[in-house]
Structures are given as C-alpha cells and as structure tokens.
Amino acid sequence: MRKLFKGKTILFLVMSLMLLLAACSSSGTGGETSEPKDSSGDSKSGDKLVIGFSQVGAESEWRTANTKSMQEAIKAAGHELKFSDAQQKQENQIKAIRSFIAQKVDAIVFSPVVETGFETVLKEAKDAGIPVFLSDRAVDIEDDSLWVTFLGSDFVEEGRKAAKWLVEETADVEGDINIVELQGTVGSAPAIDRKEGFEEIIADHPNMKIVKSQTGDFTRAKGKEVMEAFLKSDGENIDVLYAHNDDMAIGAIQAIEEYGLKPAEDITIIGVDAVKGAFEAMAAGKMNVTVECNPMFGPQMVDLIEAYLAGEEIPKRVAVEESMYTMDQAEELLPTREY
Ligand code: GZL
C-alpha cells in the first residue's frame, strides 16, 4: 500500500477503515482510497511498484553510469520504471514529473538539473500523495517536506578534497599558482558546491588564485571549447586546471595538447567523478587526480523507496561513500572500475 506523507498516515488508515466499512455495508458505492487505480479500476496491490525517474540527461560518463545503475536496480527488484531523459533542460523535468503524477506512479525519483524552479511541481506531487526521492543533486527549497530524502554525494567535500590534494602537491612550490576552473552546469548543486569547497581551502593559501572560471556544462565538448579560450588568452600562465567533472577535464586535455603543452606536466589536471575516462587519461600520464563521485547507487535508492513505502522512517539525507584516485594508481585500478 502506498504510504502518504508523514503525519497523515494514521488519519489515512482510520479514514480507509471507515470507507472500507461503509463500502461493505452500502450498495457497493465504495469510497475513494488514495491508492492509485490501475486500468481495471482496482487499486494496486502486491509489492510491484511503478517508479517514475526524471534524469538530468546523458551529458557525461557519470550520468550514463548513474542511469544504468538506477535502471538495473529497479528492474532487478521487479518494479516498473517510467524513465525520462531531460536532456539537461529544466522544462523537460517539470513536464516529466507532471506526467508521472498524471500516471499515478507510486514514487518519483528526481535528479534536478538546477537547484531552483521546482517548488511548484514538487508541491503538485505532494498534493497527489506521491513521494519524491532526490537522486544525486539537491534543490534549494525551504520546505523539505516536498521530498522524502536526498541520496547523493557531498559536493562541497569533493571540492575540499580537490583543493587539499593541490595544497599538498604544491607544498614546496614558490610563487603564484594560477588556477583555471571549468565549472559544471550553472545553478546546479554540484557546480555551486564544488566551487564552494575548493575556494574554502585555497582561501588559506594566498599564492593560489583562480584566474579564470567559466562553465563547461559538464560536457567534454564544452570543456574543450572553454579551455581553448583560456589557453588563447593566457596559456603560458596557467599552472592548474580544476574541472568540476572528468568529462570537461578530458575535453580540456585535448585542447592543451592541441595548444602544444603537456597535460599533467605543464598544467596540472584535477577532475571529479573518477569515471573510466579519467583512469585512462591518468594511465596515459595526461591527468593527475580525480575525486570520486560514485553514481552506482541505484540499489541503495530502490532500498530507500521500498523502506519508505513499507512505512519505515528515512533520514532526510543519505551520503554516498567515495574516495579519490591519483595518476600512480590508475593503471592497476583501471580494470576494476565499474563506470
Ligand atoms: C554529480 C553529478 C554531476 C557529475 C557530472 O553527482 O550531478 O553531473 O559530476 C554530471 O559528470 O554531469
């Protein structure tokens, strides 16, 4: 049975019991229950769930691995998946969520492309009694009753890890360290938080400066294009690239080589995600480090949905465990990488 939002459960159960008793004693008029109806008009029973998943897009290796993990986990659990790829457009996500509401799914999984602009549609899901589970990215909304939980990484900590590695790596370097930054999608939680975490650490090191910073929208193509512009304007004075994901770093590596410099030697390359492409670049000596952001949490998300719908208490935030990997580890670990 689908669980209503907290605080309404007891009332719902009492009302259902009263309706059930009324239905049994009346001439079969039956009362409305809040359980979704399938096409035959019978309420859903059993534990096969219908889950609507509004995914950001397919912009990076990370994203496609995350989609695969979710799809496989939902299938393995015997549930039905209604999947929507928003192609990194907010309006497509809002449309998808409204469609899931109209189809009366049992739960909505949602990875918001940006932090704002979703409050209205999340209220519509709540009013329809459909629980929303935030996957990977958070929303900047005061009313946290609009979602059951957030399952994903701590992006601020990922930014801190990247900067702490650079501080350690350059402990003996005299003089200024000029950093260029390829930001993720403007307004997205990972872009905002990875920048915050990185800047929090370098603030204590006045010789470290972010001299240029622009969005590469988490894609290889845009990352290459923006890095080309950085190099054109002052290529000889760039010491470090901090890319908010590996895909943009990989695009930038191509730009650096075409410019005539050696990535990971002339310009230190820092990425985030720890996708296979990053391990290949590090094994080839073209990238220095990647901070892991693990996308393989599909099974964990399914467990959370099933637990919530079974009436269990769910924490508001569930973190994904992750590490970081350097060039010297890449060759040995590459064959073991799942994504
Ligand atoms: C992070 C995720 C980011 C990845 C990018 O959890 O939202 O989006 O770092 C992806 O590769 O595009």
PDB file of N, CA, C and O in Angstrom, residues 12 19 28 37 40 46 57 94 104 106 116 141 144 160 191 224 228 234 240 251 268-270 283 288 332:
ATOM      1  N   PHE A  12      -5.133   8.631   7.545  1.00  0.00           N
ATOM      2  CA  PHE A  12      -5.423   7.904   6.304  1.00  0.00           C
ATOM      3  C   PHE A  12      -5.939   6.509   6.616  1.00  0.00           C
ATOM      4  O   PHE A  12      -6.950   6.074   6.090  1.00  0.00           O
ATOM      5  N   LEU A  19     -14.069   3.988   5.338  1.00  0.00           N
ATOM      6  CA  LEU A  19     -14.563   3.853   3.957  1.00  0.00           C
ATOM      7  C   LEU A  19     -14.823   2.391   3.627  1.00  0.00           C
ATOM      8  O   LEU A  19     -15.831   2.021   3.038  1.00  0.00           O
ATOM      9  N   GLY A  28     -22.466  -1.107  -2.526  1.00  0.00           N
ATOM     10  CA  GLY A  28     -21.307  -1.221  -3.421  1.00  0.00           C
ATOM     11  C   GLY A  28     -20.876   0.112  -3.978  1.00  0.00           C
ATOM     12  O   GLY A  28     -20.215   0.169  -5.000  1.00  0.00           O
ATOM     13  N   LYS A  37      -5.191   3.829  -8.932  1.00  0.00           N
ATOM     14  CA  LYS A  37      -6.005   2.788  -9.575  1.00  0.00           C
ATOM     15  C   LYS A  37      -5.272   2.295 -10.828  1.00  0.00           C
ATOM     16  O   LYS A  37      -4.714   3.107 -11.571  1.00  0.00           O
ATOM     17  N   SER A  40      -7.883  -1.306 -14.592  1.00  0.00           N
ATOM     18  CA  SER A  40      -9.142  -2.043 -14.342  1.00  0.00           C
ATOM     19  C   SER A  40      -9.937  -1.352 -13.230  1.00  0.00           C
ATOM     20  O   SER A  40     -11.021  -1.759 -12.879  1.00  0.00           O
ATOM     21  N   GLY A  46      -0.059  -5.853  -3.874  1.00  0.00           N
ATOM     22  CA  GLY A  46       1.211  -6.536  -4.066  1.00  0.00           C
ATOM     23  C   GLY A  46       2.329  -5.526  -3.991  1.00  0.00           C
ATOM     24  O   GLY A  46       2.124  -4.349  -3.770  1.00  0.00           O
ATOM     25  N   GLY A  57      20.000  14.002 -17.800  1.00  0.00           N
ATOM     26  CA  GLY A  57      20.300  13.882 -19.240  1.00  0.00           C
ATOM     27  C   GLY A  57      21.253  12.727 -19.464  1.00  0.00           C
ATOM     28  O   GLY A  57      21.174  11.728 -18.749  1.00  0.00           O
ATOM     29  N   ILE A  94      10.153  19.226 -15.462  1.00  0.00           N
ATOM     30  CA  ILE A  94       8.851  19.604 -14.904  1.00  0.00           C
ATOM     31  C   ILE A  94       7.743  18.857 -15.637  1.00  0.00           C
ATOM     32  O   ILE A  94       6.836  18.287 -15.009  1.00  0.00           O
ATOM     33  N   LYS A 104      -0.144   8.495 -11.878  1.00  0.00           N
ATOM     34  CA  LYS A 104      -0.299   7.970 -10.518  1.00  0.00           C
ATOM     35  C   LYS A 104       0.776   6.929 -10.170  1.00  0.00           C
ATOM     36  O   LYS A 104       0.471   5.833  -9.679  1.00  0.00           O
ATOM     37  N   ASP A 106       3.879   5.201  -8.074  1.00  0.00           N
ATOM     38  CA  ASP A 106       3.990   5.004  -6.623  1.00  0.00           C
ATOM     39  C   ASP A 106       5.080   5.885  -6.006  1.00  0.00           C
ATOM     40  O   ASP A 106       5.010   6.221  -4.827  1.00  0.00           O
ATOM     41  N   THR A 116      16.950  25.449  -8.344  1.00  0.00           N
ATOM     42  CA  THR A 116      15.727  26.248  -8.121  1.00  0.00           C
ATOM     43  C   THR A 116      14.709  26.004  -9.246  1.00  0.00           C
ATOM     44  O   THR A 116      15.043  25.431 -10.277  1.00  0.00           O
ATOM     45  N   ILE A 141      15.164  24.518  -1.671  1.00  0.00           N
ATOM     46  CA  ILE A 141      13.763  24.806  -1.307  1.00  0.00           C
ATOM     47  C   ILE A 141      13.640  24.707   0.207  1.00  0.00           C
ATOM     48  O   ILE A 141      14.109  23.733   0.811  1.00  0.00           O
ATOM     49  N   ASP A 144      11.217  21.265   3.246  1.00  0.00           N
ATOM     50  CA  ASP A 144      11.820  19.949   2.933  1.00  0.00           C
ATOM     51  C   ASP A 144      10.810  18.807   3.067  1.00  0.00           C
ATOM     52  O   ASP A 144      11.161  17.640   2.938  1.00  0.00           O
ATOM     53  N   ARG A 160      36.580  20.368  -1.482  1.00  0.00           N
ATOM     54  CA  ARG A 160      37.647  20.468  -0.468  1.00  0.00           C
ATOM     55  C   ARG A 160      38.760  19.454  -0.767  1.00  0.00           C
ATOM     56  O   ARG A 160      39.948  19.778  -0.713  1.00  0.00           O
ATOM     57  N   ALA A 191      27.927  22.088  -9.203  1.00  0.00           N
ATOM     58  CA  ALA A 191      28.760  23.231  -9.632  1.00  0.00           C
ATOM     59  C   ALA A 191      28.899  24.239  -8.493  1.00  0.00           C
ATOM     60  O   ALA A 191      30.006  24.703  -8.181  1.00  0.00           O
ATOM     61  N   LYS A 224      36.345  21.416 -23.715  1.00  0.00           N
ATOM     62  CA  LYS A 224      37.445  21.665 -24.669  1.00  0.00           C
ATOM     63  C   LYS A 224      37.362  23.108 -25.191  1.00  0.00           C
ATOM     64  O   LYS A 224      38.371  23.834 -25.223  1.00  0.00           O
ATOM     65  N   GLU A 228      40.155  26.008 -24.648  1.00  0.00           N
ATOM     66  CA  GLU A 228      40.807  26.645 -25.811  1.00  0.00           C
ATOM     67  C   GLU A 228      40.833  28.164 -25.612  1.00  0.00           C
ATOM     68  O   GLU A 228      41.860  28.821 -25.843  1.00  0.00           O
ATOM     69  N   ASP A 234      45.732  33.343 -22.192  1.00  0.00           N
ATOM     70  CA  ASP A 234      46.944  33.436 -21.357  1.00  0.00           C
ATOM     71  C   ASP A 234      47.551  32.068 -21.054  1.00  0.00           C
ATOM     72  O   ASP A 234      47.867  31.743 -19.914  1.00  0.00           O
ATOM     73  N   VAL A 240      47.336  25.217 -13.262  1.00  0.00           N
ATOM     74  CA  VAL A 240      46.429  24.137 -12.824  1.00  0.00           C
ATOM     75  C   VAL A 240      45.062  24.287 -13.491  1.00  0.00           C
ATOM     76  O   VAL A 240      44.573  25.414 -13.662  1.00  0.00           O
ATOM     77  N   GLY A 251      38.030  16.848 -22.149  1.00  0.00           N
ATOM     78  CA  GLY A 251      37.937  17.785 -23.277  1.00  0.00           C
ATOM     79  C   GLY A 251      39.061  18.808 -23.222  1.00  0.00           C
ATOM     80  O   GLY A 251      39.693  19.128 -24.236  1.00  0.00           O
ATOM     81  N   THR A 268      48.730  21.082 -14.376  1.00  0.00           N
ATOM     82  CA  THR A 268      48.195  20.010 -13.511  1.00  0.00           C
ATOM     83  C   THR A 268      46.695  19.883 -13.742  1.00  0.00           C
ATOM     84  O   THR A 268      45.988  20.898 -13.803  1.00  0.00           O
ATOM     85  N   ILE A 269      46.219  18.637 -13.897  1.00  0.00           N
ATOM     86  CA  ILE A 269      44.807  18.415 -14.240  1.00  0.00           C
ATOM     87  C   ILE A 269      44.081  17.717 -13.079  1.00  0.00           C
ATOM     88  O   ILE A 269      44.424  16.582 -12.705  1.00  0.00           O
ATOM     89  N   ILE A 270      43.075  18.409 -12.533  1.00  0.00           N
ATOM     90  CA  ILE A 270      42.261  17.872 -11.434  1.00  0.00           C
ATOM     91  C   ILE A 270      40.828  17.699 -11.924  1.00  0.00           C
ATOM     92  O   ILE A 270      40.238  18.660 -12.435  1.00  0.00           O
ATOM     93  N   ALA A 283      46.310   6.949 -16.643  1.00  0.00           N
ATOM     94  CA  ALA A 283      47.227   5.855 -17.009  1.00  0.00           C
ATOM     95  C   ALA A 283      48.121   6.262 -18.184  1.00  0.00           C
ATOM     96  O   ALA A 283      49.256   5.813 -18.308  1.00  0.00           O
ATOM     97  N   ASN A 288      46.207  14.192 -13.449  1.00  0.00           N
ATOM     98  CA  ASN A 288      46.912  13.950 -12.179  1.00  0.00           C
ATOM     99  C   ASN A 288      46.044  13.277 -11.120  1.00  0.00           C
ATOM    100  O   ASN A 288      46.515  12.429 -10.369  1.00  0.00           O
ATOM    101  N   GLU A 332      46.751   0.202 -12.386  1.00  0.00           N
ATOM    102  CA  GLU A 332      46.342  -1.005 -11.653  1.00  0.00           C
ATOM    103  C   GLU A 332      44.824  -1.054 -11.443  1.00  0.00           C
ATOM    104  O   GLU A 332      44.190  -2.081 -11.560  1.00  0.00           O
TER     105      GLU A 332
END
